Amino acid sequence: MFISRKKHEAIVKDLHQEVRALDALAAEYKRERDAARIEAAANAEDAGKYRRSKANLKQFRKEGV
């Protein structure tokens, strides 16, 4: 099956548009992933501080008794 050059160029142009759209979507997902990783790291740091403070409170309760 043969297609005309004009039709071929139109198909290629559409494919390039789809590729650019997918690249933009991938970039958006990567930004969201990076933001989630930053948030998770901050939450882990806060959880670590909470665990340390809770351990310190237990220690002081034992010493105070």
mmCIF file of C-alpha atoms in Angstrom:
data_model
loop_
_atom_site.group_PDB
_atom_site.id
_atom_site.type_symbol
_atom_site.label_atom_id
_atom_site.label_comp_id
_atom_site.label_asym_id
_atom_site.label_seq_id
_atom_site.Cartn_x
_atom_site.Cartn_y
_atom_site.Cartn_z
ATOM 1 C CA MET A 1 0.000 0.000 0.000
ATOM 2 C CA PHE A 2 1.430 3.311 -1.047
ATOM 3 C CA ILE A 3 0.564 6.680 0.422
ATOM 4 C CA SER A 4 1.270 10.088 -0.966
ATOM 5 C CA ARG A 5 4.121 12.190 0.331
ATOM 6 C CA LYS A 6 1.622 14.766 1.633
ATOM 7 C CA LYS A 7 -0.237 12.099 3.615
ATOM 8 C CA HIS A 8 3.066 10.707 4.917
ATOM 9 C CA GLU A 9 4.215 14.130 6.095
ATOM 10 C CA ALA A 10 0.870 14.702 7.807
ATOM 11 C CA ILE A 11 1.162 11.363 9.628
ATOM 12 C CA VAL A 12 4.736 12.128 10.699
ATOM 13 C CA LYS A 13 3.671 15.582 11.912
ATOM 14 C CA ASP A 14 0.878 14.030 14.007
ATOM 15 C CA LEU A 15 3.299 11.504 15.463
ATOM 16 C CA HIS A 16 5.719 14.250 16.439
ATOM 17 C CA GLN A 17 2.883 16.144 18.156
ATOM 18 C CA GLU A 18 1.938 13.003 20.088
ATOM 19 C CA VAL A 19 5.554 12.476 21.120
ATOM 20 C CA ARG A 20 5.799 16.070 22.365
ATOM 21 C CA ALA A 21 2.535 15.645 24.299
ATOM 22 C CA LEU A 22 3.818 12.444 25.903
ATOM 23 C CA ASP A 23 7.124 14.138 26.770
ATOM 24 C CA ALA A 24 5.227 16.973 28.441
ATOM 25 C CA LEU A 25 3.103 14.480 30.374
ATOM 26 C CA ALA A 26 6.199 12.552 31.473
ATOM 27 C CA ALA A 27 7.814 15.792 32.654
ATOM 28 C CA GLU A 28 4.688 16.642 34.659
ATOM 29 C CA TYR A 29 4.702 13.209 36.322
ATOM 30 C CA LYS A 30 8.412 13.576 37.118
ATOM 31 C CA ARG A 31 7.757 16.953 38.775
ATOM 32 C CA GLU A 32 4.944 15.419 40.830
ATOM 33 C CA ARG A 33 7.179 12.468 41.770
ATOM 34 C CA ASP A 34 10.000 14.777 42.840
ATOM 35 C CA ALA A 35 7.600 16.886 44.914
ATOM 36 C CA ALA A 36 6.263 13.731 46.580
ATOM 37 C CA ARG A 37 9.805 12.563 47.343
ATOM 38 C CA ILE A 38 10.645 15.930 48.914
ATOM 39 C CA GLU A 39 7.475 15.809 50.998
ATOM 40 C CA ALA A 40 8.171 12.218 52.064
ATOM 41 C CA ALA A 41 11.707 13.159 53.097
ATOM 42 C CA ALA A 42 10.385 16.076 55.152
ATOM 43 C CA ASN A 43 7.786 13.817 56.777
ATOM 44 C CA ALA A 44 10.449 11.208 57.566
ATOM 45 C CA GLU A 45 12.617 13.891 59.155
ATOM 46 C CA ASP A 46 9.678 15.105 61.260
ATOM 47 C CA ALA A 47 8.861 11.520 62.259
ATOM 48 C CA GLY A 48 12.482 11.014 63.313
ATOM 49 C CA LYS A 49 12.344 14.137 65.473
ATOM 50 C CA TYR A 50 9.081 12.941 66.993
ATOM 51 C CA ARG A 51 10.526 9.513 67.796
ATOM 52 C CA ARG A 52 13.608 11.096 69.378
ATOM 53 C CA SER A 53 11.522 13.494 71.458
ATOM 54 C CA LYS A 54 9.226 10.667 72.536
ATOM 55 C CA ALA A 55 12.263 8.597 73.564
ATOM 56 C CA ASN A 56 13.614 11.578 75.488
ATOM 57 C CA LEU A 57 10.289 11.996 77.288
ATOM 58 C CA LYS A 58 10.360 8.337 78.320
ATOM 59 C CA GLN A 59 13.882 8.781 79.600
ATOM 60 C CA PHE A 60 12.931 11.824 81.671
ATOM 61 C CA ARG A 61 9.879 10.066 83.084
ATOM 62 C CA LYS A 62 12.072 7.176 84.231
ATOM 63 C CA GLU A 63 14.599 9.537 85.805
ATOM 64 C CA GLY A 64 11.912 11.613 87.493
ATOM 65 C CA VAL A 65 10.289 8.622 89.200
#
